[in-house]
Amino acid sequence: MKKRTFLKNTSVVVTAAAVSPMIACQQGAKSVSDDTASKNSSFELPELGYAFDALAPNIDAQTMEIHHGKHHAGYVRKFNAAVKEANLSGSLVDIISAATADNAGIRNNGGGHYNHSLFWSSMSPTGGAEPSGDLADAINSSFGDYSKFKDLFSMVAKTRFGSGWAWLVQDATGGLFVTSTPNQDNPLMTNLVEKSGTPLLGLDVWEHAYYLNYQNRRGDYVSNFFNVIDWNAVAKRLA
């Protein structure tokens, strides 16, 4: 199955201090930080960067196509509407970091856009190897070793009640921690989470992320996610 291309894409890129989503120029020739976007700019659906079937059998093509082209696209569309209604401007990170329980449109759809953008860019058809370098050192320092991190992350993902996300996060001191959030919340939402930080890796545990292939076997989906993690992409987010 060939990859569906979406032009003027938004992709998640991380600097040394924070996650900085990008929006493409009208011509598609280069990308500029959406920190400079005007209040009239629209957020766009990012490309996957690989074919829908590229992560199979760990994540099947039909799930990827529906998840990206329907669910994520819906979040982007509704987020743009919510931003316009609230007359907001600024980057995706700026907007969702200030989200509150009073504006469900920003919280749910902005979170959905950010979370999925991070999710797609955290996976690769050539992923699956263990982290190395500074990221491996940080994981060892925070969790003991990679195996202990993997067990903790898997447990948090499997036991997240209902819909939500499991996260590997870097805190303000540079240390790492694992947490989960409900629905489309994420650790950037300082007004909504108990412990905030910069997301390095996120796993979608909503049923639509795995049900076509795994039915109710969330544990199998979580286990197979480790076969496609792009640790090089995760390492670039480490401050």
C-alpha atoms as a printed R data frame, in Angstrom:
    type eleno elety resid chain resno       x      y      z
1   ATOM     1    CA   MET     A     1   0.000  0.000  0.000
2   ATOM     2    CA   LYS     A     2   1.406  3.370 -0.983
3   ATOM     3    CA   LYS     A     3   1.779  6.224  1.447
4   ATOM     4    CA   ARG     A     4  -0.825  8.970  1.287
5   ATOM     5    CA   THR     A     5   0.922 12.332  1.056
6   ATOM     6    CA   PHE     A     6  -0.329 15.377  2.891
7   ATOM     7    CA   LEU     A     7   1.179 18.715  1.837
8   ATOM     8    CA   LYS     A     8   1.950 21.689  4.090
9   ATOM     9    CA   ASN     A     9   2.616 19.324  6.940
10  ATOM    10    CA   THR     A    10   3.166 19.856 10.639
11  ATOM    11    CA   SER     A    11   5.927 17.699 12.146
12  ATOM    12    CA   VAL     A    12   7.198 17.493 15.705
13  ATOM    13    CA   VAL     A    13  10.808 18.572 16.156
14  ATOM    14    CA   VAL     A    14  12.555 19.072 19.472
15  ATOM    15    CA   THR     A    15  15.205 21.576 20.435
16  ATOM    16    CA   ALA     A    16  17.500 21.291 23.418
17  ATOM    17    CA   ALA     A    17  14.916 22.792 25.748
18  ATOM    18    CA   ALA     A    18  11.458 22.038 24.396
19  ATOM    19    CA   VAL     A    19   9.302 20.358 21.803
20  ATOM    20    CA   SER     A    20   8.808 22.746 18.866
21  ATOM    21    CA   PRO     A    21   6.245 21.636 16.264
22  ATOM    22    CA   MET     A    22   6.736 22.926 12.750
23  ATOM    23    CA   ILE     A    23   4.417 24.092 10.005
24  ATOM    24    CA   ALA     A    24   5.365 24.091  6.358
25  ATOM    25    CA   CYS     A    25   5.433 27.129  4.110
26  ATOM    26    CA   GLN     A    26   2.784 27.482  1.429
27  ATOM    27    CA   GLN     A    27   5.305 26.491 -1.235
28  ATOM    28    CA   GLY     A    28   6.410 23.406  0.695
29  ATOM    29    CA   ALA     A    29  10.042 24.328  0.063
30  ATOM    30    CA   LYS     A    30  11.064 24.689  3.687
31  ATOM    31    CA   SER     A    31   9.656 24.649  7.194
32  ATOM    32    CA   VAL     A    32   9.444 27.452  9.695
33  ATOM    33    CA   SER     A    33   8.776 27.244 13.413
34  ATOM    34    CA   ASP     A    34   5.143 27.810 14.243
35  ATOM    35    CA   ASP     A    35   6.365 30.030 17.083
36  ATOM    36    CA   THR     A    36   6.169 32.761 14.428
37  ATOM    37    CA   ALA     A    37   2.746 31.762 13.147
38  ATOM    38    CA   SER     A    38   0.061 34.423 13.068
39  ATOM    39    CA   LYS     A    39  -3.346 33.909 14.624
40  ATOM    40    CA   ASN     A    40  -4.715 33.235 11.138
41  ATOM    41    CA   SER     A    41  -2.304 30.376 10.394
42  ATOM    42    CA   SER     A    42  -3.711 26.866 10.279
43  ATOM    43    CA   PHE     A    43  -2.176 23.795 11.822
44  ATOM    44    CA   GLU     A    44  -1.765 20.949  9.343
45  ATOM    45    CA   LEU     A    45  -1.752 17.166  9.358
46  ATOM    46    CA   PRO     A    46   1.854 15.873  9.202
47  ATOM    47    CA   GLU     A    47   3.112 13.188  6.872
48  ATOM    48    CA   LEU     A    48   3.803  9.816  8.409
49  ATOM    49    CA   GLY     A    49   7.209  9.617  6.760
50  ATOM    50    CA   TYR     A    50   6.659  5.955  5.877
51  ATOM    51    CA   ALA     A    51   4.022  3.805  4.167
52  ATOM    52    CA   PHE     A    52   0.901  2.722  6.027
53  ATOM    53    CA   ASP     A    53   2.055 -0.906  5.952
54  ATOM    54    CA   ALA     A    54   5.668 -0.146  6.917
55  ATOM    55    CA   LEU     A    55   5.205 -1.016 10.595
56  ATOM    56    CA   ALA     A    56   3.387 -4.304  9.956
57  ATOM    57    CA   PRO     A    57   2.914 -6.778 11.519
58  ATOM    58    CA   ASN     A    58   3.409 -4.754 14.701
59  ATOM    59    CA   ILE     A    59   0.856 -2.155 13.588
60  ATOM    60    CA   ASP     A    60  -1.257 -3.056 10.567
61  ATOM    61    CA   ALA     A    61  -1.786 -0.873  7.505
62  ATOM    62    CA   GLN     A    62  -5.537 -0.416  7.924
63  ATOM    63    CA   THR     A    63  -5.132  0.820 11.483
64  ATOM    64    CA   MET     A    64  -2.408  3.254 10.426
65  ATOM    65    CA   GLU     A    65  -4.483  4.612  7.554
66  ATOM    66    CA   ILE     A    66  -7.602  5.155  9.662
67  ATOM    67    CA   HIS     A    67  -5.685  6.388 12.702
68  ATOM    68    CA   HIS     A    68  -3.697  8.952 10.727
69  ATOM    69    CA   GLY     A    69  -6.126  9.948  7.998
70  ATOM    70    CA   LYS     A    70  -9.314  9.966 10.065
71  ATOM    71    CA   HIS     A    71  -8.601 10.321 13.790
72  ATOM    72    CA   HIS     A    72  -5.576 12.623 13.639
73  ATOM    73    CA   ALA     A    73  -7.029 14.617 10.767
74  ATOM    74    CA   GLY     A    74 -10.163 15.133 12.834
75  ATOM    75    CA   TYR     A    75  -8.161 16.507 15.752
76  ATOM    76    CA   VAL     A    76  -6.380 18.961 13.464
77  ATOM    77    CA   ARG     A    77  -9.624 20.179 11.921
78  ATOM    78    CA   LYS     A    78 -11.340 20.653 15.278
79  ATOM    79    CA   PHE     A    79  -8.263 22.231 16.837
80  ATOM    80    CA   ASN     A    80  -8.097 24.866 14.111
81  ATOM    81    CA   ALA     A    81 -11.752 25.653 14.738
82  ATOM    82    CA   ALA     A    82 -11.186 25.900 18.488
83  ATOM    83    CA   VAL     A    83  -8.144 28.156 18.046
84  ATOM    84    CA   LYS     A    84 -10.119 30.447 15.747
85  ATOM    85    CA   GLU     A    85 -13.079 30.576 18.118
86  ATOM    86    CA   ALA     A    86 -10.831 31.416 21.077
87  ATOM    87    CA   ASN     A    87  -8.836 33.944 18.991
88  ATOM    88    CA   LEU     A    88  -5.541 32.354 20.003
89  ATOM    89    CA   SER     A    89  -2.118 32.657 18.401
90  ATOM    90    CA   GLY     A    90   1.275 31.085 18.989
91  ATOM    91    CA   SER     A    91   2.865 27.682 18.648
92  ATOM    92    CA   LEU     A    92   1.125 24.387 19.247
93  ATOM    93    CA   VAL     A    93   3.275 23.885 22.348
94  ATOM    94    CA   ASP     A    94   2.419 27.358 23.665
95  ATOM    95    CA   ILE     A    95  -1.291 26.823 23.172
96  ATOM    96    CA   ILE     A    96  -1.586 23.375 24.714
97  ATOM    97    CA   SER     A    97   0.794 24.194 27.575
98  ATOM    98    CA   ALA     A    98  -1.727 26.822 28.677
99  ATOM    99    CA   ALA     A    99  -4.746 24.525 28.228
100 ATOM   100    CA   THR     A   100  -7.262 24.311 31.055
101 ATOM   101    CA   ALA     A   101 -10.301 22.209 31.822
102 ATOM   102    CA   ASP     A   102 -12.468 25.163 30.792
103 ATOM   103    CA   ASN     A   103 -11.664 24.818 27.081
104 ATOM   104    CA   ALA     A   104 -12.251 21.237 26.010
105 ATOM   105    CA   GLY     A   105 -11.750 22.078 22.331
106 ATOM   106    CA   ILE     A   106  -8.175 23.229 22.883
107 ATOM   107    CA   ARG     A   107  -7.370 20.582 25.484
108 ATOM   108    CA   ASN     A   108  -8.705 17.571 23.592
109 ATOM   109    CA   ASN     A   109  -7.960 18.502 19.993
110 ATOM   110    CA   GLY     A   110  -4.705 20.368 20.557
111 ATOM   111    CA   GLY     A   111  -3.538 17.476 22.693
112 ATOM   112    CA   GLY     A   112  -4.672 15.022 20.049
113 ATOM   113    CA   HIS     A   113  -2.708 16.860 17.363
114 ATOM   114    CA   TYR     A   114   0.480 17.142 19.422
115 ATOM   115    CA   ASN     A   115   0.326 13.599 20.813
116 ATOM   116    CA   HIS     A   116  -0.205 11.935 17.467
117 ATOM   117    CA   SER     A   117   2.487 14.019 15.767
118 ATOM   118    CA   LEU     A   118   4.950 12.856 18.408
119 ATOM   119    CA   PHE     A   119   3.692  9.269 18.121
120 ATOM   120    CA   TRP     A   120   4.186  8.984 14.339
121 ATOM   121    CA   SER     A   121   7.678 10.463 14.497
122 ATOM   122    CA   SER     A   122   8.677  8.093 17.324
123 ATOM   123    CA   MET     A   123   8.281  5.018 15.128
124 ATOM   124    CA   SER     A   124  10.244  3.667 12.184
125 ATOM   125    CA   PRO     A   125  10.232  0.516 10.017
126 ATOM   126    CA   THR     A   126  13.885  0.114 11.069
127 ATOM   127    CA   GLY     A   127  13.228  0.783 14.756
128 ATOM   128    CA   GLY     A   128  13.364 -1.607 17.662
129 ATOM   129    CA   ALA     A   129  16.986 -1.544 18.752
130 ATOM   130    CA   GLU     A   130  17.722 -0.452 22.310
131 ATOM   131    CA   PRO     A   131  18.613  3.190 22.994
132 ATOM   132    CA   SER     A   132  22.276  4.171 23.129
133 ATOM   133    CA   GLY     A   133  24.487  7.110 24.053
134 ATOM   134    CA   ASP     A   134  23.179  9.885 26.284
135 ATOM   135    CA   LEU     A   135  19.632  8.539 26.155
136 ATOM   136    CA   ALA     A   136  20.732  5.118 27.363
137 ATOM   137    CA   ASP     A   137  22.714  6.763 30.149
138 ATOM   138    CA   ALA     A   138  19.692  8.819 31.188
139 ATOM   139    CA   ILE     A   139  17.452  5.752 31.198
140 ATOM   140    CA   ASN     A   140  19.964  3.783 33.254
141 ATOM   141    CA   SER     A   141  20.351  6.654 35.694
142 ATOM   142    CA   SER     A   142  16.601  7.146 36.147
143 ATOM   143    CA   PHE     A   143  15.338  3.553 36.061
144 ATOM   144    CA   GLY     A   144  18.309  1.274 36.762
145 ATOM   145    CA   ASP     A   145  18.574 -0.173 33.264
146 ATOM   146    CA   TYR     A   146  16.659 -0.446 30.003
147 ATOM   147    CA   SER     A   147  14.891 -3.644 31.039
148 ATOM   148    CA   LYS     A   148  13.464 -1.986 34.153
149 ATOM   149    CA   PHE     A   149  12.354  1.026 32.133
150 ATOM   150    CA   LYS     A   150  10.683 -1.242 29.587
151 ATOM   151    CA   ASP     A   151   8.827 -3.139 32.301
152 ATOM   152    CA   LEU     A   152   7.644  0.080 33.949
153 ATOM   153    CA   PHE     A   153   6.582  1.744 30.704
154 ATOM   154    CA   SER     A   154   4.730 -1.415 29.636
155 ATOM   155    CA   MET     A   155   2.938 -1.705 32.974
156 ATOM   156    CA   VAL     A   156   1.854  1.943 32.875
157 ATOM   157    CA   ALA     A   157   0.579  1.553 29.304
158 ATOM   158    CA   LYS     A   158  -1.275 -1.677 30.016
159 ATOM   159    CA   THR     A   159  -2.932 -0.415 33.193
160 ATOM   160    CA   ARG     A   160  -4.022  3.015 31.930
161 ATOM   161    CA   PHE     A   161  -7.772  2.762 32.533
162 ATOM   162    CA   GLY     A   162  -9.857  3.582 29.500
163 ATOM   163    CA   SER     A   163  -8.386  5.813 26.809
164 ATOM   164    CA   GLY     A   164  -5.100  7.685 27.130
165 ATOM   165    CA   TRP     A   165  -1.353  7.673 26.675
166 ATOM   166    CA   ALA     A   166   1.804  6.307 28.305
167 ATOM   167    CA   TRP     A   167   4.815  8.640 28.359
168 ATOM   168    CA   LEU     A   168   8.556  8.785 28.845
169 ATOM   169    CA   VAL     A   169   9.178 12.329 30.063
170 ATOM   170    CA   GLN     A   170  12.127 14.531 30.933
171 ATOM   171    CA   ASP     A   171  11.636 16.793 33.952
172 ATOM   172    CA   ALA     A   172  13.087 20.238 34.577
173 ATOM   173    CA   THR     A   173  16.184 18.793 36.270
174 ATOM   174    CA   GLY     A   174  17.011 16.529 33.318
175 ATOM   175    CA   GLY     A   175  15.805 13.345 34.980
176 ATOM   176    CA   LEU     A   176  13.387 10.956 33.307
177 ATOM   177    CA   PHE     A   177  10.093  9.574 34.553
178 ATOM   178    CA   VAL     A   178   7.245  7.429 33.230
179 ATOM   179    CA   THR     A   179   3.619  8.449 33.549
180 ATOM   180    CA   SER     A   180   0.244  8.177 31.848
181 ATOM   181    CA   THR     A   181  -2.494 10.667 31.044
182 ATOM   182    CA   PRO     A   182  -6.184 10.280 30.220
183 ATOM   183    CA   ASN     A   183  -7.717 10.989 26.837
184 ATOM   184    CA   GLN     A   184  -5.514 13.477 24.917
185 ATOM   185    CA   ASP     A   185  -3.819 15.145 27.871
186 ATOM   186    CA   ASN     A   186  -0.017 15.175 27.915
187 ATOM   187    CA   PRO     A   187   2.813 16.209 30.280
188 ATOM   188    CA   LEU     A   188   3.109 19.671 28.690
189 ATOM   189    CA   MET     A   189  -0.292 20.617 30.117
190 ATOM   190    CA   THR     A   190   0.928 22.070 33.385
191 ATOM   191    CA   ASN     A   191  -2.581 23.089 34.495
192 ATOM   192    CA   LEU     A   192  -3.938 19.580 34.072
193 ATOM   193    CA   VAL     A   193  -1.280 17.046 35.089
194 ATOM   194    CA   GLU     A   194   0.222 16.194 38.462
195 ATOM   195    CA   LYS     A   195   3.773 16.148 37.107
196 ATOM   196    CA   SER     A   196   4.805 18.046 33.999
197 ATOM   197    CA   GLY     A   197   7.800 17.827 31.695
198 ATOM   198    CA   THR     A   198   8.940 17.411 28.099
199 ATOM   199    CA   PRO     A   199   7.553 14.295 26.366
200 ATOM   200    CA   LEU     A   200  10.268 12.150 24.796
201 ATOM   201    CA   LEU     A   201   8.119  9.152 23.823
202 ATOM   202    CA   GLY     A   202   4.376  8.567 23.832
203 ATOM   203    CA   LEU     A   203   2.281  5.468 23.226
204 ATOM   204    CA   ASP     A   204  -1.371  5.791 22.235
205 ATOM   205    CA   VAL     A   205  -3.468  3.263 24.159
206 ATOM   206    CA   TRP     A   206  -6.855  4.357 22.861
207 ATOM   207    CA   GLU     A   207  -8.628  1.301 21.444
208 ATOM   208    CA   HIS     A   208  -8.676  2.799 17.946
209 ATOM   209    CA   ALA     A   209  -4.850  2.556 17.969
210 ATOM   210    CA   TYR     A   210  -4.852 -1.234 18.122
211 ATOM   211    CA   TYR     A   211  -8.307 -2.827 18.112
212 ATOM   212    CA   LEU     A   212  -8.514 -3.844 14.445
213 ATOM   213    CA   ASN     A   213  -5.455 -6.071 14.818
214 ATOM   214    CA   TYR     A   214  -5.260 -6.874 18.524
215 ATOM   215    CA   GLN     A   215  -8.905 -6.641 19.626
216 ATOM   216    CA   ASN     A   216  -8.772 -6.495 23.457
217 ATOM   217    CA   ARG     A   217  -5.132 -7.646 23.700
218 ATOM   218    CA   ARG     A   218  -3.630 -4.302 24.653
219 ATOM   219    CA   GLY     A   219  -0.674 -6.073 26.248
220 ATOM   220    CA   ASP     A   220   0.392 -7.573 22.912
221 ATOM   221    CA   TYR     A   221   0.136 -4.173 21.240
222 ATOM   222    CA   VAL     A   222   2.264 -2.586 23.949
223 ATOM   223    CA   SER     A   223   4.893 -5.320 23.683
224 ATOM   224    CA   ASN     A   224   5.114 -5.029 19.903
225 ATOM   225    CA   PHE     A   225   5.403 -1.242 20.071
226 ATOM   226    CA   PHE     A   226   8.981 -1.722 21.257
227 ATOM   227    CA   ASN     A   227   9.755 -3.371 17.893
228 ATOM   228    CA   VAL     A   228   9.157 -0.102 16.036
229 ATOM   229    CA   ILE     A   229  10.404  2.612 18.411
230 ATOM   230    CA   ASP     A   230  12.873  4.932 16.695
231 ATOM   231    CA   TRP     A   231  15.245  5.587 19.589
232 ATOM   232    CA   ASN     A   232  17.319  7.948 17.456
233 ATOM   233    CA   ALA     A   233  14.272 10.222 17.149
234 ATOM   234    CA   VAL     A   234  13.617  9.943 20.880
235 ATOM   235    CA   ALA     A   235  17.257 10.768 21.657
236 ATOM   236    CA   LYS     A   236  17.018 14.009 19.656
237 ATOM   237    CA   ARG     A   237  14.325 15.202 22.087
238 ATOM   238    CA   LEU     A   238  16.599 14.743 25.090
239 ATOM   239    CA   ALA     A   239  17.630 18.118 26.440
